[in-house]
CSV table of C-alpha atoms and ligand atoms in Angstrom, one decimal:
chain,number,residue,atom,x,y,z
W,1,MET,CA,0.4,-10.6,-4.6
W,2,LEU,CA,2.3,-7.3,-4.1
W,3,ILE,CA,4.9,-6.7,-1.4
W,4,ALA,CA,5.3,-2.8,-0.9
W,5,GLY,CA,8.0,-1.3,1.4
W,6,ASN,CA,7.2,2.1,2.7
W,7,TRP,CA,10.6,3.5,3.8
W,8,LYS,CA,8.7,6.6,5.5
W,9,MET,CA,11.3,9.3,6.6
W,10,ASN,CA,14.3,6.9,6.7
W,11,THR,CA,17.6,6.3,4.9
W,12,ASP,CA,20.1,8.7,3.4
W,13,ALA,CA,22.0,9.3,0.2
W,14,SER,CA,24.0,6.2,0.6
W,15,SER,CA,22.0,3.8,2.6
W,16,CYS,CA,19.1,4.3,0.2
W,17,VAL,CA,21.3,2.8,-2.6
W,18,GLU,CA,22.4,0.0,-0.3
W,19,LEU,CA,18.8,-0.9,0.7
W,20,ALA,CA,17.4,-0.7,-2.9
W,21,ARG,CA,20.3,-3.1,-4.1
W,22,GLY,CA,19.4,-5.5,-1.3
W,23,VAL,CA,15.8,-5.5,-2.2
W,24,VAL,CA,16.6,-6.1,-5.8
W,25,GLN,CA,18.7,-9.2,-4.9
W,26,GLU,CA,15.8,-10.5,-2.5
W,27,SER,CA,13.4,-10.1,-5.4
W,28,GLU,CA,15.2,-12.0,-7.9
W,29,ASN,CA,13.5,-15.2,-7.2
W,30,ALA,CA,10.2,-13.8,-6.1
W,31,GLY,CA,8.4,-15.7,-8.8
W,32,VAL,CA,5.0,-14.0,-9.5
W,33,VAL,CA,5.2,-11.7,-6.4
W,34,ARG,CA,5.5,-8.2,-7.4
W,35,VAL,CA,7.7,-6.0,-5.2
W,36,THR,CA,7.9,-2.2,-5.0
W,37,VAL,CA,9.7,0.3,-2.7
W,38,CYS,CA,8.6,3.6,-1.7
W,39,PRO,CA,11.7,5.8,-0.7
W,40,PRO,CA,11.6,9.5,0.4
W,41,ASN,CA,11.0,11.8,-2.5
W,42,VAL,CA,14.6,13.1,-2.4
W,43,PHE,CA,16.0,9.6,-3.1
W,44,LEU,CA,13.5,8.5,-5.9
W,45,SER,CA,15.7,9.3,-8.6
W,46,THR,CA,18.7,7.6,-7.1
W,47,VAL,CA,16.7,4.5,-6.1
W,48,GLY,CA,15.1,4.6,-9.5
W,49,THR,CA,18.6,4.1,-11.2
W,50,VAL,CA,19.1,1.2,-9.1
W,51,LEU,CA,15.9,-0.4,-9.8
W,52,ASN,CA,15.9,0.3,-13.6
W,53,GLY,CA,15.8,-2.9,-15.4
W,54,THR,CA,15.1,-5.0,-12.4
W,55,ARG,CA,11.8,-6.6,-11.0
W,56,VAL,CA,11.4,-4.1,-8.3
W,57,SER,CA,9.2,-1.0,-9.2
W,58,LEU,CA,9.2,2.5,-7.7
W,59,GLY,CA,6.8,4.3,-5.6
W,60,ALA,CA,6.4,7.6,-3.8
W,61,GLN,CA,4.7,8.3,-0.4
W,62,ASN,CA,2.6,11.2,-1.2
W,63,MET,CA,1.9,13.8,-3.9
W,64,HIS,CA,0.0,16.9,-4.2
W,65,ALA,CA,-3.5,16.9,-6.1
W,66,LEU,CA,-2.4,19.6,-8.5
W,67,GLY,CA,-0.1,19.3,-11.4
W,68,SER,CA,2.2,22.4,-10.9
W,69,GLY,CA,2.3,25.8,-9.4
W,70,ALA,CA,3.0,28.0,-6.5
W,71,TYR,CA,2.9,25.1,-3.8
W,72,THR,CA,6.5,25.5,-2.0
W,73,GLY,CA,7.8,22.0,-0.9
W,74,GLU,CA,5.1,20.0,-2.8
W,75,VAL,CA,5.6,17.3,-5.4
W,76,SER,CA,3.0,16.5,-8.2
W,77,GLY,CA,1.9,13.3,-9.6
W,78,GLU,CA,3.3,14.5,-13.0
W,79,MET,CA,6.7,14.7,-11.5
W,80,LEU,CA,6.6,11.3,-9.9
W,81,HIS,CA,5.4,9.8,-13.2
W,82,SER,CA,8.3,11.5,-15.2
W,83,LEU,CA,10.7,10.0,-12.6
W,84,GLY,CA,9.4,6.5,-13.3
W,85,CYS,CA,7.2,5.9,-10.5
W,86,ARG,CA,4.5,3.4,-10.8
W,87,PHE,CA,2.8,3.7,-7.5
W,88,VAL,CA,2.1,6.4,-5.1
W,89,ILE,CA,0.8,5.9,-1.4
W,90,LEU,CA,-2.1,8.0,-0.6
W,91,GLY,CA,-3.9,8.9,2.6
W,92,HIS,CA,-1.4,7.1,4.8
W,93,SER,CA,-2.8,7.5,8.4
W,94,GLU,CA,0.5,9.4,9.3
W,95,ARG,CA,-0.3,12.1,6.6
W,96,ARG,CA,-3.9,12.1,8.1
W,97,GLN,CA,-2.7,12.3,11.5
W,98,HIS,CA,0.2,14.7,11.3
W,99,PHE,CA,-0.5,16.8,8.4
W,100,GLY,CA,-4.1,17.1,8.7
W,101,GLU,CA,-4.9,15.3,5.4
W,102,THR,CA,-8.7,14.9,4.9
W,103,ASP,CA,-10.8,12.4,3.1
W,104,ALA,CA,-11.8,15.0,0.5
W,105,GLU,CA,-8.1,15.8,-0.1
W,106,VAL,CA,-7.2,12.0,-0.4
W,107,ASN,CA,-10.0,11.6,-3.0
W,108,ARG,CA,-8.5,14.7,-5.1
W,109,LYS,CA,-5.2,12.9,-4.9
W,110,VAL,CA,-6.5,9.7,-6.0
W,111,LYS,CA,-8.3,10.9,-9.0
W,112,LYS,CA,-5.1,12.9,-10.0
W,113,ALA,CA,-2.9,10.0,-9.5
W,114,ILE,CA,-5.1,7.8,-11.8
W,115,LYS,CA,-5.3,10.5,-14.3
W,116,VAL,CA,-1.5,10.6,-14.6
W,117,LYS,CA,-1.3,7.0,-14.7
W,118,LEU,CA,0.2,6.3,-11.3
W,119,VAL,CA,-1.3,3.6,-9.2
W,120,PRO,CA,-2.6,4.9,-5.9
W,121,ILE,CA,-2.1,2.7,-2.9
W,122,VAL,CA,-5.0,4.3,-0.8
W,123,CYS,CA,-4.6,3.7,3.0
W,124,VAL,CA,-7.7,3.2,5.2
W,125,GLY,CA,-7.7,2.1,8.8
W,126,GLU,CA,-9.4,2.8,12.3
W,127,ASN,CA,-7.6,4.0,15.3
W,128,LEU,CA,-7.6,2.1,18.5
W,129,ASP,CA,-10.5,4.2,20.2
W,130,GLN,CA,-12.6,3.4,17.1
W,131,ARG,CA,-11.9,-0.2,17.3
W,132,ARG,CA,-12.5,-0.2,21.0
W,133,ALA,CA,-15.8,1.2,20.4
W,134,GLY,CA,-16.6,-1.3,17.9
W,135,ARG,CA,-16.7,1.4,15.0
W,136,GLU,CA,-13.9,-0.1,12.7
W,137,ARG,CA,-16.3,-1.2,9.9
W,138,GLU,CA,-18.1,2.1,9.8
W,139,VAL,CA,-14.9,4.2,9.8
W,140,VAL,CA,-13.2,2.2,7.1
W,141,ALA,CA,-16.4,2.1,5.0
W,142,SER,CA,-16.4,5.9,5.2
W,143,GLN,CA,-12.9,6.3,4.3
W,144,VAL,CA,-13.2,4.0,1.3
W,145,LYS,CA,-16.4,5.5,0.0
W,146,TYR,CA,-14.8,9.0,0.3
W,147,ALA,CA,-11.6,8.0,-1.4
W,148,LEU,CA,-13.4,6.3,-4.4
W,149,GLU,CA,-16.0,8.9,-5.1
W,150,GLY,CA,-16.4,10.5,-8.5
W,151,PHE,CA,-14.4,8.3,-10.8
W,152,THR,CA,-14.5,5.2,-12.8
W,153,LEU,CA,-11.9,2.5,-13.3
W,154,SER,CA,-11.2,0.6,-16.5
W,155,SER,CA,-8.8,-1.9,-14.9
W,156,SER,CA,-8.5,-3.5,-11.5
W,157,ASN,CA,-4.8,-2.8,-11.8
W,158,ALA,CA,-5.3,1.0,-11.8
W,159,LEU,CA,-5.9,1.1,-7.9
W,160,ILE,CA,-4.8,-0.6,-4.8
W,161,ILE,CA,-6.2,-0.3,-1.3
W,162,ALA,CA,-4.2,-0.9,1.9
W,163,TYR,CA,-6.1,-1.7,5.0
W,164,GLU,CA,-3.8,-0.3,7.9
W,165,PRO,CA,-5.3,-0.4,11.3
W,166,VAL,CA,-3.6,2.8,12.9
W,167,TRP,CA,-3.2,0.7,16.2
W,168,ALA,CA,-1.0,-1.7,14.5
W,169,ILE,CA,1.4,0.7,12.6
W,170,GLY,CA,4.8,0.8,14.2
W,171,THR,CA,3.5,-0.7,17.4
W,172,GLY,CA,4.4,-4.3,17.1
W,173,GLU,CA,0.7,-5.1,17.4
W,174,THR,CA,-0.7,-6.8,14.5
W,175,ALA,CA,-4.3,-7.4,13.5
W,176,SER,CA,-5.0,-11.1,13.6
W,177,PRO,CA,-5.6,-12.9,10.3
W,178,VAL,CA,-9.2,-13.1,11.2
W,179,GLN,CA,-9.5,-9.4,11.8
W,180,ALA,CA,-7.5,-8.5,8.6
W,181,GLN,CA,-9.8,-10.9,6.6
W,182,ASP,CA,-13.0,-9.5,8.0
W,183,MET,CA,-12.0,-5.9,7.1
W,184,HIS,CA,-10.5,-6.8,3.5
W,185,ALA,CA,-13.7,-8.6,2.7
W,186,LEU,CA,-15.8,-5.4,3.6
W,187,ILE,CA,-13.5,-3.3,1.6
W,188,ARG,CA,-13.8,-5.7,-1.5
W,189,LYS,CA,-17.7,-5.6,-1.0
W,190,LEU,CA,-17.4,-1.6,-1.1
W,191,VAL,CA,-15.3,-1.9,-4.2
W,192,ARG,CA,-17.9,-4.2,-5.7
W,193,GLN,CA,-20.7,-1.8,-5.0
W,194,GLN,CA,-18.9,1.1,-6.5
W,195,PHE,CA,-16.9,-0.4,-9.6
W,196,GLY,CA,-18.6,-3.9,-10.2
W,197,GLU,CA,-17.5,-7.4,-9.7
W,198,LYS,CA,-14.7,-7.6,-12.3
W,199,ILE,CA,-12.8,-4.7,-10.7
W,200,ALA,CA,-13.4,-5.9,-7.1
W,201,SER,CA,-12.2,-9.4,-7.6
W,202,GLY,CA,-9.1,-8.4,-9.5
W,203,LEU,CA,-8.3,-5.6,-7.1
W,204,HIS,CA,-5.2,-5.8,-4.7
W,205,ILE,CA,-6.1,-5.1,-1.0
W,206,LEU,CA,-2.7,-4.9,0.9
W,207,TYR,CA,-2.5,-5.4,4.8
W,208,GLY,CA,-0.3,-3.0,6.5
W,209,GLY,CA,0.6,-2.7,10.4
W,210,SER,CA,3.6,-4.4,11.8
W,211,MET,CA,3.9,-7.1,9.3
W,212,THR,CA,7.1,-9.1,9.9
W,213,PRO,CA,8.5,-12.4,8.5
W,214,THR,CA,6.7,-14.1,11.6
W,215,ASN,CA,3.1,-13.2,11.0
W,216,ALA,CA,3.4,-12.6,7.2
W,217,LYS,CA,2.5,-16.1,6.1
W,218,ASP,CA,-0.7,-16.2,8.2
W,219,LEU,CA,-1.9,-12.9,7.1
W,220,LEU,CA,-1.2,-13.3,3.4
W,221,SER,CA,-2.9,-16.7,3.5
W,222,GLU,CA,-6.4,-14.9,4.0
W,223,LYS,CA,-8.5,-14.9,1.1
W,224,ASP,CA,-8.8,-11.3,0.7
W,225,VAL,CA,-5.3,-10.4,1.5
W,226,ASP,CA,-3.3,-9.8,-1.7
W,227,GLY,CA,-0.2,-8.5,-0.2
W,228,GLY,CA,1.6,-6.2,2.3
W,229,LEU,CA,2.5,-2.6,2.9
W,230,ILE,CA,5.5,-2.8,5.1
W,231,GLY,CA,7.2,-0.1,7.0
W,232,GLY,CA,9.7,-0.9,9.7
W,233,ALA,CA,10.5,-4.5,8.3
W,234,SER,CA,11.0,-2.9,4.8
W,235,LEU,CA,14.2,-1.2,6.2
W,236,ASN,CA,16.4,-4.3,6.2
W,237,ALA,CA,16.7,-6.1,2.9
W,238,ASP,CA,17.0,-9.5,4.4
W,239,VAL,CA,13.9,-9.2,6.6
W,240,PHE,CA,12.0,-7.6,3.8
W,241,GLY,CA,13.1,-10.6,1.7
W,242,GLN,CA,11.8,-13.1,4.2
W,243,ILE,CA,8.3,-11.4,3.7
W,244,ILE,CA,8.7,-11.6,0.0
W,245,GLN,CA,9.5,-15.4,0.4
W,246,ALA,CA,6.4,-15.8,2.5
W,247,ALA,CA,4.2,-14.2,-0.2
W,248,LYS,CA,5.8,-16.6,-2.8
W,249,ASP,CA,5.1,-19.6,-0.5
W,250,VAL,CA,1.4,-18.4,-0.1
W,251,GLU,CA,1.2,-18.0,-3.8
W,252,GLN,CA,2.7,-21.5,-4.5
W,253,GLY,CA,0.5,-23.1,-1.8
W,254,SER,CA,-2.6,-21.7,-3.4
W,255,ARG,CA,-1.6,-22.6,-6.9
W,256,THR,CA,-0.9,-26.2,-5.9
W,257,ALA,CA,-4.3,-26.3,-4.2
W,258,SER,CA,-6.1,-25.2,-7.1
W,259,THR,CA,-4.4,-27.5,-9.5
W,260,THR,CA,-5.1,-30.6,-7.4
L,301,LIG,P1,4.8,-0.7,9.9
L,301,LIG,O1,4.2,0.4,9.0
L,301,LIG,O2,5.2,-1.9,9.1
L,301,LIG,O3,6.0,-0.1,10.5
L,301,LIG,O4,3.7,-0.9,11.2
L,301,LIG,C1,3.2,0.1,8.0
L,301,LIG,C2,2.9,1.4,7.4
L,301,LIG,O5,2.7,2.3,7.9
L,301,LIG,O6,2.7,1.4,6.2
């Protein structure tokens, strides 16, 4: 189980330190649950220093598909890796929506991330109109297929997919556990077709979209939900800690069930 905090364009030079320290504290007893935070690029270094030697790993929210060059304002995968980042969120719906990121661009970034040994957290998800029209499976399948085109994977740990229905992001609306499970199972099936059973069964598929301490346990209990990508609720260490605890409870419950 992986619990990832997407801080988006939030915090400042001092509050990022305070939040990171809080998350470290909340993660001390996380057991087998892995925790990562993705601060804004300008604070990666500062937050990385706080996380150094702790159980919490560092992630970024985006990167360019190329390694270096005349791309004013951009940041490369190599740069993120050299700073100690382990993860990078790619293809978040806010990037697709506000910055015109296309499936082809997401695919280029995913390939580059894997090449420089970052683990991409690839975001997919339908918007409200698409769900109302009953097209959610078709939309997500197309995003997944595009994102995963043209490369092979040697380990299921080299890639993460996050199902984030756009209508649930920052809205307080959450997919029901049944809706989430349905889409996660579809994503795992597509990954199985592309990379085979071994990769598919070990792959982490995260749910994102208004996950809170109230709904986390039900969502994380679903068979194909292997963690959460959390925006709003990751900006308060105590609240984020409650989601980590929910993940731990689910892990412990399933381990007890499998040994009895
Ligand atoms: P939210 O954001 O938890 O605030 O809905 C999730 C995300 O966009 O990753």
